[in-house]
JSON list of C-alpha atoms in Angstrom, two decimals:
[
{"chain": "B", "resi": 1, "resn": "MET", "atom": "CA", "xyz": [-6.47, 12.87, -0.70]},
{"chain": "B", "resi": 2, "resn": "ALA", "atom": "CA", "xyz": [-9.16, 10.55, -0.49]},
{"chain": "B", "resi": 3, "resn": "GLY", "atom": "CA", "xyz": [-11.63, 12.55, -1.89]},
{"chain": "B", "resi": 4, "resn": "GLY", "atom": "CA", "xyz": [-14.09, 15.43, -0.59]},
{"chain": "B", "resi": 5, "resn": "GLY", "atom": "CA", "xyz": [-11.45, 17.17, 1.13]},
{"chain": "B", "resi": 6, "resn": "ASP", "atom": "CA", "xyz": [-10.32, 14.17, 3.20]},
{"chain": "B", "resi": 7, "resn": "GLU", "atom": "CA", "xyz": [-6.69, 13.73, 4.02]},
{"chain": "B", "resi": 8, "resn": "LEU", "atom": "CA", "xyz": [-5.43, 10.32, 4.51]},
{"chain": "B", "resi": 9, "resn": "LYS", "atom": "CA", "xyz": [-2.18, 9.16, 5.55]},
{"chain": "B", "resi": 10, "resn": "LEU", "atom": "CA", "xyz": [-0.94, 5.53, 6.56]},
{"chain": "B", "resi": 11, "resn": "LEU", "atom": "CA", "xyz": [2.01, 4.88, 8.71]},
{"chain": "B", "resi": 12, "resn": "GLY", "atom": "CA", "xyz": [3.13, 1.35, 8.37]},
{"chain": "B", "resi": 13, "resn": "SER", "atom": "CA", "xyz": [5.56, -1.30, 7.23]},
{"chain": "B", "resi": 14, "resn": "TRP", "atom": "CA", "xyz": [4.71, -3.22, 3.95]},
{"chain": "B", "resi": 15, "resn": "ALA", "atom": "CA", "xyz": [5.22, -6.64, 5.47]},
{"chain": "B", "resi": 16, "resn": "SER", "atom": "CA", "xyz": [3.08, -6.42, 8.55]},
{"chain": "B", "resi": 17, "resn": "PRO", "atom": "CA", "xyz": [0.08, -8.39, 8.13]},
{"chain": "B", "resi": 18, "resn": "PHE", "atom": "CA", "xyz": [-1.85, -5.80, 10.19]},
{"chain": "B", "resi": 19, "resn": "VAL", "atom": "CA", "xyz": [-0.91, -3.21, 7.87]},
{"chain": "B", "resi": 20, "resn": "ILE", "atom": "CA", "xyz": [-1.63, -5.36, 4.85]},
{"chain": "B", "resi": 21, "resn": "ARG", "atom": "CA", "xyz": [-5.03, -5.56, 6.47]},
{"chain": "B", "resi": 22, "resn": "VAL", "atom": "CA", "xyz": [-5.67, -1.71, 6.44]},
{"chain": "B", "resi": 23, "resn": "LYS", "atom": "CA", "xyz": [-4.32, -1.74, 2.85]},
{"chain": "B", "resi": 24, "resn": "LEU", "atom": "CA", "xyz": [-6.90, -4.23, 1.89]},
{"chain": "B", "resi": 25, "resn": "ALA", "atom": "CA", "xyz": [-9.59, -2.12, 3.68]},
{"chain": "B", "resi": 26, "resn": "LEU", "atom": "CA", "xyz": [-8.59, 0.85, 1.90]},
{"chain": "B", "resi": 27, "resn": "SER", "atom": "CA", "xyz": [-8.36, -0.93, -1.40]},
{"chain": "B", "resi": 28, "resn": "PHE", "atom": "CA", "xyz": [-11.83, -2.53, -1.34]},
{"chain": "B", "resi": 29, "resn": "LYS", "atom": "CA", "xyz": [-13.28, 0.49, -0.46]},
{"chain": "B", "resi": 30, "resn": "GLY", "atom": "CA", "xyz": [-11.97, 2.15, -3.27]},
{"chain": "B", "resi": 31, "resn": "LEU", "atom": "CA", "xyz": [-9.72, 4.57, -1.38]},
{"chain": "B", "resi": 32, "resn": "SER", "atom": "CA", "xyz": [-6.24, 4.34, -3.35]},
{"chain": "B", "resi": 33, "resn": "CYS", "atom": "CA", "xyz": [-5.58, 8.12, -2.85]},
{"chain": "B", "resi": 34, "resn": "TYR", "atom": "CA", "xyz": [-3.55, 8.03, 0.34]},
{"chain": "B", "resi": 35, "resn": "GLU", "atom": "CA", "xyz": [-0.12, 9.14, 1.45]},
{"chain": "B", "resi": 36, "resn": "ASN", "atom": "CA", "xyz": [1.57, 5.78, 2.32]},
{"chain": "B", "resi": 37, "resn": "ILE", "atom": "CA", "xyz": [4.45, 6.62, 4.84]},
{"chain": "B", "resi": 38, "resn": "GLU", "atom": "CA", "xyz": [6.71, 3.63, 5.52]},
{"chain": "B", "resi": 39, "resn": "GLU", "atom": "CA", "xyz": [8.55, 3.31, 8.57]},
{"chain": "B", "resi": 40, "resn": "GLU", "atom": "CA", "xyz": [11.87, 2.14, 7.97]},
{"chain": "B", "resi": 41, "resn": "ASP", "atom": "CA", "xyz": [12.96, 0.65, 11.21]},
{"chain": "B", "resi": 42, "resn": "LEU", "atom": "CA", "xyz": [10.26, -0.30, 13.89]},
{"chain": "B", "resi": 43, "resn": "TYR", "atom": "CA", "xyz": [12.77, -1.91, 16.06]},
{"chain": "B", "resi": 44, "resn": "TYR", "atom": "CA", "xyz": [15.73, 0.79, 16.53]},
{"chain": "B", "resi": 45, "resn": "ASN", "atom": "CA", "xyz": [14.52, 4.21, 14.80]},
{"chain": "B", "resi": 46, "resn": "LYS", "atom": "CA", "xyz": [10.67, 4.82, 14.99]},
{"chain": "B", "resi": 47, "resn": "SER", "atom": "CA", "xyz": [9.59, 8.08, 13.33]},
{"chain": "B", "resi": 48, "resn": "GLU", "atom": "CA", "xyz": [8.79, 11.09, 15.26]},
{"chain": "B", "resi": 49, "resn": "LEU", "atom": "CA", "xyz": [5.50, 11.18, 13.38]},
{"chain": "B", "resi": 50, "resn": "LEU", "atom": "CA", "xyz": [4.68, 7.55, 14.63]},
{"chain": "B", "resi": 51, "resn": "LEU", "atom": "CA", "xyz": [5.83, 8.28, 18.31]},
{"chain": "B", "resi": 52, "resn": "LYS", "atom": "CA", "xyz": [3.48, 11.40, 18.10]},
{"chain": "B", "resi": 53, "resn": "SER", "atom": "CA", "xyz": [0.75, 9.44, 16.28]},
{"chain": "B", "resi": 54, "resn": "ASN", "atom": "CA", "xyz": [0.59, 6.37, 18.60]},
{"chain": "B", "resi": 55, "resn": "PRO", "atom": "CA", "xyz": [2.29, 7.41, 21.81]},
{"chain": "B", "resi": 56, "resn": "VAL", "atom": "CA", "xyz": [0.53, 4.47, 23.84]},
{"chain": "B", "resi": 57, "resn": "HIS", "atom": "CA", "xyz": [1.63, 1.41, 21.63]},
{"chain": "B", "resi": 58, "resn": "LYS", "atom": "CA", "xyz": [4.23, 3.02, 19.35]},
{"chain": "B", "resi": 59, "resn": "GLN", "atom": "CA", "xyz": [3.33, 0.61, 16.70]},
{"chain": "B", "resi": 60, "resn": "VAL", "atom": "CA", "xyz": [1.78, 0.38, 13.02]},
{"chain": "B", "resi": 61, "resn": "PRO", "atom": "CA", "xyz": [-0.71, 0.73, 11.48]},
{"chain": "B", "resi": 62, "resn": "VAL", "atom": "CA", "xyz": [-1.69, 4.23, 12.07]},
{"chain": "B", "resi": 63, "resn": "LEU", "atom": "CA", "xyz": [-4.30, 6.06, 9.92]},
{"chain": "B", "resi": 64, "resn": "ILE", "atom": "CA", "xyz": [-4.28, 9.71, 10.13]},
{"chain": "B", "resi": 65, "resn": "HIS", "atom": "CA", "xyz": [-7.52, 11.13, 8.85]},
{"chain": "B", "resi": 66, "resn": "ASN", "atom": "CA", "xyz": [-7.60, 15.07, 8.48]},
{"chain": "B", "resi": 67, "resn": "GLY", "atom": "CA", "xyz": [-4.81, 15.33, 11.30]},
{"chain": "B", "resi": 68, "resn": "LYS", "atom": "CA", "xyz": [-6.64, 12.78, 13.73]},
{"chain": "B", "resi": 69, "resn": "SER", "atom": "CA", "xyz": [-4.81, 9.36, 14.37]},
{"chain": "B", "resi": 70, "resn": "ILE", "atom": "CA", "xyz": [-6.61, 5.95, 14.64]},
{"chain": "B", "resi": 71, "resn": "CYS", "atom": "CA", "xyz": [-4.55, 3.16, 15.75]},
{"chain": "B", "resi": 72, "resn": "GLU", "atom": "CA", "xyz": [-5.07, -0.71, 15.95]},
{"chain": "B", "resi": 73, "resn": "SER", "atom": "CA", "xyz": [-5.75, -2.38, 12.74]},
{"chain": "B", "resi": 74, "resn": "GLN", "atom": "CA", "xyz": [-9.30, -3.74, 13.36]},
{"chain": "B", "resi": 75, "resn": "LEU", "atom": "CA", "xyz": [-10.49, -0.40, 14.59]},
{"chain": "B", "resi": 76, "resn": "VAL", "atom": "CA", "xyz": [-8.83, 1.25, 11.67]},
{"chain": "B", "resi": 77, "resn": "VAL", "atom": "CA", "xyz": [-10.59, -1.02, 9.26]},
{"chain": "B", "resi": 78, "resn": "GLN", "atom": "CA", "xyz": [-14.01, -0.38, 11.27]},
{"chain": "B", "resi": 79, "resn": "TYR", "atom": "CA", "xyz": [-13.34, 3.52, 11.04]},
{"chain": "B", "resi": 80, "resn": "ILE", "atom": "CA", "xyz": [-12.58, 3.30, 7.41]},
{"chain": "B", "resi": 81, "resn": "ASP", "atom": "CA", "xyz": [-15.81, 1.41, 6.76]},
{"chain": "B", "resi": 82, "resn": "GLU", "atom": "CA", "xyz": [-18.04, 3.59, 8.75]},
{"chain": "B", "resi": 83, "resn": "THR", "atom": "CA", "xyz": [-16.46, 7.16, 7.82]},
{"chain": "B", "resi": 84, "resn": "PHE", "atom": "CA", "xyz": [-16.53, 6.56, 4.14]},
{"chain": "B", "resi": 85, "resn": "THR", "atom": "CA", "xyz": [-19.92, 5.34, 3.60]},
{"chain": "B", "resi": 86, "resn": "THR", "atom": "CA", "xyz": [-20.32, 6.32, 0.20]},
{"chain": "B", "resi": 87, "resn": "SER", "atom": "CA", "xyz": [-17.59, 4.04, -1.01]},
{"chain": "B", "resi": 88, "resn": "ASP", "atom": "CA", "xyz": [-19.01, 0.59, -1.87]},
{"chain": "B", "resi": 89, "resn": "PRO", "atom": "CA", "xyz": [-19.14, -2.01, -0.62]},
{"chain": "B", "resi": 90, "resn": "SER", "atom": "CA", "xyz": [-19.87, -1.80, 2.97]},
{"chain": "B", "resi": 91, "resn": "LEU", "atom": "CA", "xyz": [-17.40, -4.28, 4.87]},
{"chain": "B", "resi": 92, "resn": "LEU", "atom": "CA", "xyz": [-19.65, -4.48, 8.19]},
{"chain": "B", "resi": 93, "resn": "ALA", "atom": "CA", "xyz": [-23.15, -5.91, 8.05]},
{"chain": "B", "resi": 94, "resn": "VAL", "atom": "CA", "xyz": [-25.98, -3.54, 8.81]},
{"chain": "B", "resi": 95, "resn": "GLU", "atom": "CA", "xyz": [-27.83, -5.95, 11.20]},
{"chain": "B", "resi": 96, "resn": "PRO", "atom": "CA", "xyz": [-26.32, -5.42, 15.06]},
{"chain": "B", "resi": 97, "resn": "TYR", "atom": "CA", "xyz": [-25.96, -9.23, 15.75]},
{"chain": "B", "resi": 98, "resn": "GLU", "atom": "CA", "xyz": [-23.94, -9.96, 12.37]},
{"chain": "B", "resi": 99, "resn": "ARG", "atom": "CA", "xyz": [-21.91, -7.05, 13.19]},
{"chain": "B", "resi": 100, "resn": "ALA", "atom": "CA", "xyz": [-21.31, -8.21, 16.74]},
{"chain": "B", "resi": 101, "resn": "MET", "atom": "CA", "xyz": [-20.34, -11.76, 15.38]},
{"chain": "B", "resi": 102, "resn": "ALA", "atom": "CA", "xyz": [-17.82, -10.17, 12.76]},
{"chain": "B", "resi": 103, "resn": "ARG", "atom": "CA", "xyz": [-16.45, -8.39, 15.65]},
{"chain": "B", "resi": 104, "resn": "PHE", "atom": "CA", "xyz": [-16.25, -11.42, 17.78]},
{"chain": "B", "resi": 105, "resn": "TRP", "atom": "CA", "xyz": [-14.54, -13.74, 15.09]},
{"chain": "B", "resi": 106, "resn": "GLY", "atom": "CA", "xyz": [-12.26, -10.79, 14.15]},
{"chain": "B", "resi": 107, "resn": "ALA", "atom": "CA", "xyz": [-10.84, -10.85, 17.75]},
{"chain": "B", "resi": 108, "resn": "TYR", "atom": "CA", "xyz": [-10.75, -14.65, 17.61]},
{"chain": "B", "resi": 109, "resn": "ILE", "atom": "CA", "xyz": [-8.51, -14.45, 14.66]},
{"chain": "B", "resi": 110, "resn": "ASP", "atom": "CA", "xyz": [-5.90, -11.91, 16.41]},
{"chain": "B", "resi": 111, "resn": "ASP", "atom": "CA", "xyz": [-6.11, -13.40, 19.76]},
{"chain": "B", "resi": 112, "resn": "LYS", "atom": "CA", "xyz": [-6.10, -17.21, 18.63]},
{"chain": "B", "resi": 113, "resn": "LEU", "atom": "CA", "xyz": [-4.87, -17.69, 15.23]},
{"chain": "B", "resi": 114, "resn": "PHE", "atom": "CA", "xyz": [-2.36, -14.82, 14.90]},
{"chain": "B", "resi": 115, "resn": "ALA", "atom": "CA", "xyz": [-1.04, -15.11, 18.40]},
{"chain": "B", "resi": 116, "resn": "SER", "atom": "CA", "xyz": [-0.42, -18.82, 18.10]},
{"chain": "B", "resi": 117, "resn": "ALA", "atom": "CA", "xyz": [1.11, -18.60, 14.51]},
{"chain": "B", "resi": 118, "resn": "PHE", "atom": "CA", "xyz": [3.61, -15.83, 15.71]},
{"chain": "B", "resi": 119, "resn": "GLN", "atom": "CA", "xyz": [4.64, -18.02, 18.58]},
{"chain": "B", "resi": 120, "resn": "VAL", "atom": "CA", "xyz": [5.61, -21.03, 16.31]},
{"chain": "B", "resi": 121, "resn": "ARG", "atom": "CA", "xyz": [8.22, -18.81, 14.83]},
{"chain": "B", "resi": 122, "resn": "ARG", "atom": "CA", "xyz": [9.37, -17.27, 18.37]},
{"chain": "B", "resi": 123, "resn": "ALA", "atom": "CA", "xyz": [9.58, -20.75, 20.16]},
{"chain": "B", "resi": 124, "resn": "LYS", "atom": "CA", "xyz": [12.95, -21.22, 21.53]},
{"chain": "B", "resi": 125, "resn": "THR", "atom": "CA", "xyz": [12.47, -25.11, 21.99]},
{"chain": "B", "resi": 126, "resn": "GLU", "atom": "CA", "xyz": [11.01, -27.97, 19.87]},
{"chain": "B", "resi": 127, "resn": "GLU", "atom": "CA", "xyz": [8.26, -28.41, 22.63]},
{"chain": "B", "resi": 128, "resn": "GLU", "atom": "CA", "xyz": [7.43, -24.77, 22.55]},
{"chain": "B", "resi": 129, "resn": "LYS", "atom": "CA", "xyz": [6.99, -25.10, 18.87]},
{"chain": "B", "resi": 130, "resn": "ALA", "atom": "CA", "xyz": [5.05, -28.09, 18.87]},
{"chain": "B", "resi": 131, "resn": "GLU", "atom": "CA", "xyz": [2.54, -26.62, 21.57]},
{"chain": "B", "resi": 132, "resn": "ALA", "atom": "CA", "xyz": [2.29, -23.31, 19.59]},
{"chain": "B", "resi": 133, "resn": "LEU", "atom": "CA", "xyz": [1.75, -25.36, 16.20]},
{"chain": "B", "resi": 134, "resn": "LYS", "atom": "CA", "xyz": [-1.00, -27.50, 18.05]},
{"chain": "B", "resi": 135, "resn": "GLN", "atom": "CA", "xyz": [-2.75, -24.40, 19.18]},
{"chain": "B", "resi": 136, "resn": "THR", "atom": "CA", "xyz": [-2.74, -22.80, 15.70]},
{"chain": "B", "resi": 137, "resn": "ILE", "atom": "CA", "xyz": [-3.86, -25.88, 13.95]},
{"chain": "B", "resi": 138, "resn": "ALA", "atom": "CA", "xyz": [-6.88, -25.79, 16.68]},
{"chain": "B", "resi": 139, "resn": "ALA", "atom": "CA", "xyz": [-7.47, -22.27, 15.65]},
{"chain": "B", "resi": 140, "resn": "VAL", "atom": "CA", "xyz": [-7.64, -23.06, 12.22]},
{"chain": "B", "resi": 141, "resn": "GLU", "atom": "CA", "xyz": [-10.11, -25.81, 12.61]},
{"chain": "B", "resi": 142, "resn": "THR", "atom": "CA", "xyz": [-12.45, -23.59, 14.71]},
{"chain": "B", "resi": 143, "resn": "LEU", "atom": "CA", "xyz": [-11.98, -20.89, 11.90]},
{"chain": "B", "resi": 144, "resn": "GLU", "atom": "CA", "xyz": [-13.04, -23.51, 9.30]},
{"chain": "B", "resi": 145, "resn": "ALA", "atom": "CA", "xyz": [-16.21, -24.31, 11.12]},
{"chain": "B", "resi": 146, "resn": "ALA", "atom": "CA", "xyz": [-16.85, -20.56, 11.43]},
{"chain": "B", "resi": 147, "resn": "PHE", "atom": "CA", "xyz": [-16.63, -19.90, 7.97]},
{"chain": "B", "resi": 148, "resn": "LYS", "atom": "CA", "xyz": [-19.00, -22.80, 7.01]},
{"chain": "B", "resi": 149, "resn": "GLU", "atom": "CA", "xyz": [-21.57, -21.27, 9.23]},
{"chain": "B", "resi": 150, "resn": "ILE", "atom": "CA", "xyz": [-21.11, -17.52, 8.39]},
{"chain": "B", "resi": 151, "resn": "SER", "atom": "CA", "xyz": [-20.64, -17.86, 4.87]},
{"chain": "B", "resi": 152, "resn": "LYS", "atom": "CA", "xyz": [-23.68, -20.40, 4.47]},
{"chain": "B", "resi": 153, "resn": "GLY", "atom": "CA", "xyz": [-22.02, -21.99, 1.18]},
{"chain": "B", "resi": 154, "resn": "LYS", "atom": "CA", "xyz": [-21.34, -18.57, -0.33]},
{"chain": "B", "resi": 155, "resn": "PRO", "atom": "CA", "xyz": [-17.71, -17.62, -1.57]},
{"chain": "B", "resi": 156, "resn": "PHE", "atom": "CA", "xyz": [-16.65, -15.14, 1.09]},
{"chain": "B", "resi": 157, "resn": "PHE", "atom": "CA", "xyz": [-17.31, -14.53, 4.98]},
{"chain": "B", "resi": 158, "resn": "GLY", "atom": "CA", "xyz": [-19.28, -11.50, 3.75]},
{"chain": "B", "resi": 159, "resn": "GLY", "atom": "CA", "xyz": [-21.45, -13.91, 1.49]},
{"chain": "B", "resi": 160, "resn": "ASP", "atom": "CA", "xyz": [-21.38, -13.04, -2.05]},
{"chain": "B", "resi": 161, "resn": "SER", "atom": "CA", "xyz": [-19.08, -10.22, -1.52]},
{"chain": "B", "resi": 162, "resn": "VAL", "atom": "CA", "xyz": [-16.11, -9.42, 0.55]},
{"chain": "B", "resi": 163, "resn": "GLY", "atom": "CA", "xyz": [-16.85, -8.30, 4.05]},
{"chain": "B", "resi": 164, "resn": "TYR", "atom": "CA", "xyz": [-15.12, -7.50, 7.42]},
{"chain": "B", "resi": 165, "resn": "LEU", "atom": "CA", "xyz": [-13.66, -10.93, 8.41]},
{"chain": "B", "resi": 166, "resn": "ASP", "atom": "CA", "xyz": [-12.56, -11.41, 4.78]},
{"chain": "B", "resi": 167, "resn": "ILE", "atom": "CA", "xyz": [-10.44, -8.06, 5.27]},
{"chain": "B", "resi": 168, "resn": "VAL", "atom": "CA", "xyz": [-9.28, -9.24, 8.68]},
{"chain": "B", "resi": 169, "resn": "LEU", "atom": "CA", "xyz": [-8.19, -12.59, 7.60]},
{"chain": "B", "resi": 170, "resn": "GLY", "atom": "CA", "xyz": [-6.90, -11.35, 4.43]},
{"chain": "B", "resi": 171, "resn": "GLY", "atom": "CA", "xyz": [-3.93, -9.77, 6.01]},
{"chain": "B", "resi": 172, "resn": "PHE", "atom": "CA", "xyz": [-2.89, -13.13, 7.26]},
{"chain": "B", "resi": 173, "resn": "ILE", "atom": "CA", "xyz": [-2.69, -14.62, 3.67]},
{"chain": "B", "resi": 174, "resn": "PRO", "atom": "CA", "xyz": [0.85, -13.59, 3.16]},
{"chain": "B", "resi": 175, "resn": "MET", "atom": "CA", "xyz": [2.07, -14.80, 6.37]},
{"chain": "B", "resi": 176, "resn": "VAL", "atom": "CA", "xyz": [0.38, -18.55, 5.57]},
{"chain": "B", "resi": 177, "resn": "TYR", "atom": "CA", "xyz": [2.45, -18.60, 2.22]},
{"chain": "B", "resi": 178, "resn": "TYR", "atom": "CA", "xyz": [5.56, -17.21, 4.01]},
{"chain": "B", "resi": 179, "resn": "GLY", "atom": "CA", "xyz": [5.26, -20.13, 6.53]},
{"chain": "B", "resi": 180, "resn": "GLU", "atom": "CA", "xyz": [4.92, -22.80, 3.96]},
{"chain": "B", "resi": 181, "resn": "ALA", "atom": "CA", "xyz": [7.95, -21.25, 2.07]},
{"chain": "B", "resi": 182, "resn": "ARG", "atom": "CA", "xyz": [10.32, -20.51, 5.04]},
{"chain": "B", "resi": 183, "resn": "TYR", "atom": "CA", "xyz": [9.51, -23.24, 7.37]},
{"chain": "B", "resi": 184, "resn": "GLY", "atom": "CA", "xyz": [7.38, -25.86, 5.47]},
{"chain": "B", "resi": 185, "resn": "ILE", "atom": "CA", "xyz": [4.48, -25.17, 7.66]},
{"chain": "B", "resi": 186, "resn": "LYS", "atom": "CA", "xyz": [1.17, -25.57, 5.93]},
{"chain": "B", "resi": 187, "resn": "LEU", "atom": "CA", "xyz": [-1.39, -23.97, 8.11]},
{"chain": "B", "resi": 188, "resn": "PHE", "atom": "CA", "xyz": [-4.40, -24.28, 5.63]},
{"chain": "B", "resi": 189, "resn": "ASP", "atom": "CA", "xyz": [-4.68, -27.75, 3.88]},
{"chain": "B", "resi": 190, "resn": "ASP", "atom": "CA", "xyz": [-7.24, -29.61, 2.13]},
{"chain": "B", "resi": 191, "resn": "THR", "atom": "CA", "xyz": [-7.71, -32.26, 4.88]},
{"chain": "B", "resi": 192, "resn": "ARG", "atom": "CA", "xyz": [-8.44, -29.81, 8.01]},
{"chain": "B", "resi": 193, "resn": "SER", "atom": "CA", "xyz": [-9.44, -26.67, 6.34]},
{"chain": "B", "resi": 194, "resn": "PRO", "atom": "CA", "xyz": [-10.53, -27.28, 2.53]},
{"chain": "B", "resi": 195, "resn": "LEU", "atom": "CA", "xyz": [-12.93, -24.20, 2.75]},
{"chain": "B", "resi": 196, "resn": "LEU", "atom": "CA", "xyz": [-10.29, -21.76, 4.00]},
{"chain": "B", "resi": 197, "resn": "VAL", "atom": "CA", "xyz": [-7.83, -23.17, 1.36]},
{"chain": "B", "resi": 198, "resn": "ALA", "atom": "CA", "xyz": [-10.63, -22.28, -1.45]},
{"chain": "B", "resi": 199, "resn": "TRP", "atom": "CA", "xyz": [-11.25, -18.91, 0.20]},
{"chain": "B", "resi": 200, "resn": "VAL", "atom": "CA", "xyz": [-7.56, -18.00, 0.29]},
{"chain": "B", "resi": 201, "resn": "GLU", "atom": "CA", "xyz": [-7.42, -18.61, -3.39]},
{"chain": "B", "resi": 202, "resn": "ARG", "atom": "CA", "xyz": [-10.56, -17.06, -4.23]},
{"chain": "B", "resi": 203, "resn": "PHE", "atom": "CA", "xyz": [-9.66, -13.73, -2.17]},
{"chain": "B", "resi": 204, "resn": "GLY", "atom": "CA", "xyz": [-6.18, -13.55, -3.42]},
{"chain": "B", "resi": 205, "resn": "ALA", "atom": "CA", "xyz": [-7.43, -13.83, -7.09]},
{"chain": "B", "resi": 206, "resn": "LEU", "atom": "CA", "xyz": [-9.69, -10.57, -6.74]},
{"chain": "B", "resi": 207, "resn": "ASP", "atom": "CA", "xyz": [-7.96, -7.25, -8.23]},
{"chain": "B", "resi": 208, "resn": "ALA", "atom": "CA", "xyz": [-8.48, -5.43, -5.06]},
{"chain": "B", "resi": 209, "resn": "ALA", "atom": "CA", "xyz": [-6.30, -8.13, -3.01]},
{"chain": "B", "resi": 210, "resn": "LYS", "atom": "CA", "xyz": [-3.76, -8.71, -5.69]},
{"chain": "B", "resi": 211, "resn": "ALA", "atom": "CA", "xyz": [-2.91, -4.91, -5.70]},
{"chain": "B", "resi": 212, "resn": "ILE", "atom": "CA", "xyz": [-2.14, -5.09, -2.07]},
{"chain": "B", "resi": 213, "resn": "LEU", "atom": "CA", "xyz": [-0.57, -8.59, -1.14]},
{"chain": "B", "resi": 214, "resn": "PRO", "atom": "CA", "xyz": [3.10, -8.87, -1.21]},
{"chain": "B", "resi": 215, "resn": "ASP", "atom": "CA", "xyz": [5.14, -11.63, -2.88]},
{"chain": "B", "resi": 216, "resn": "VAL", "atom": "CA", "xyz": [6.14, -14.51, -0.79]},
{"chain": "B", "resi": 217, "resn": "ASP", "atom": "CA", "xyz": [9.70, -14.29, -2.09]},
{"chain": "B", "resi": 218, "resn": "LYS", "atom": "CA", "xyz": [9.97, -10.69, -1.04]},
{"chain": "B", "resi": 219, "resn": "LEU", "atom": "CA", "xyz": [9.00, -11.67, 2.23]},
{"chain": "B", "resi": 220, "resn": "VAL", "atom": "CA", "xyz": [11.41, -14.36, 2.78]},
{"chain": "B", "resi": 221, "resn": "GLU", "atom": "CA", "xyz": [14.25, -12.40, 1.57]},
{"chain": "B", "resi": 222, "resn": "TYR", "atom": "CA", "xyz": [13.06, -9.43, 3.98]},
{"chain": "B", "resi": 223, "resn": "SER", "atom": "CA", "xyz": [12.76, -11.82, 6.97]},
{"chain": "B", "resi": 224, "resn": "GLU", "atom": "CA", "xyz": [16.14, -13.29, 6.17]},
{"chain": "B", "resi": 225, "resn": "MET", "atom": "CA", "xyz": [17.63, -9.67, 6.13]},
{"chain": "B", "resi": 226, "resn": "LYS", "atom": "CA", "xyz": [16.10, -8.93, 9.44]},
{"chain": "B", "resi": 227, "resn": "GLN", "atom": "CA", "xyz": [17.37, -11.95, 11.13]},
{"chain": "B", "resi": 228, "resn": "ALA", "atom": "CA", "xyz": [20.84, -11.07, 9.82]},
{"chain": "B", "resi": 229, "resn": "ARG", "atom": "CA", "xyz": [20.54, -7.50, 11.11]},
{"chain": "B", "resi": 230, "resn": "ALA", "atom": "CA", "xyz": [19.42, -8.87, 14.47]},
{"chain": "B", "resi": 231, "resn": "ALA", "atom": "CA", "xyz": [22.04, -11.32, 14.85]},
{"chain": "B", "resi": 232, "resn": "ALA", "atom": "CA", "xyz": [24.97, -8.58, 13.76]},
{"chain": "B", "resi": 233, "resn": "MET", "atom": "CA", "xyz": [23.32, -6.23, 16.54]},
{"chain": "B", "resi": 234, "resn": "ALA", "atom": "CA", "xyz": [23.65, -8.94, 18.88]},
{"chain": "B", "resi": 235, "resn": "ALA", "atom": "CA", "xyz": [27.23, -9.79, 18.30]},
{"chain": "B", "resi": 236, "resn": "GLY", "atom": "CA", "xyz": [28.04, -5.96, 18.57]},
{"chain": "B", "resi": 237, "resn": "HIS", "atom": "CA", "xyz": [28.72, -5.39, 14.93]}
]
């Protein structure tokens, strides 16, 4: 229970950056009393609850609030912020223009940064990997400039405190460390994105973030297990 008679359930997978994003929003809003329902197998055995709650995309995360389902991670974060208005702090700015810009850059993070970074892992040839990495680096550099403009010298996208874009990008932090540990790819570095490097360390050190962000070694182990399982399935074992 989230308090005040609100029943909250979160359908997710602990390693998903999109699920981590929603968990971060709940954590920073002080909403720790929710039922976390882990989807054991999103590829071969999705639960009936997930299929019922998100019949269109059949993906996590799904937030169920008093029996009603909210899907797509950024929409879930916005819903949490707008619904639980007595839970400080507010993630989205009050001023309409600033809210619009936060949503714009939130979409950029998913459509450009996330998409190209995921493609680096999925690339089948070295040429495809190099092109995806080039696009990812370009997205990082653009986001570095955006952080400088939006934060205006303050520690977070939200200024002195964590805001909407900090939560949106925060779900990506484990993937940043995973990419370096697993593939030797350092997306944020002191040369092209020193502000984002400092932001990652600052955000990750917050208690509300530390309570959610998974250990990188656990992520690597989980990824290796999934790859081994997929190979076994492909081989017919």
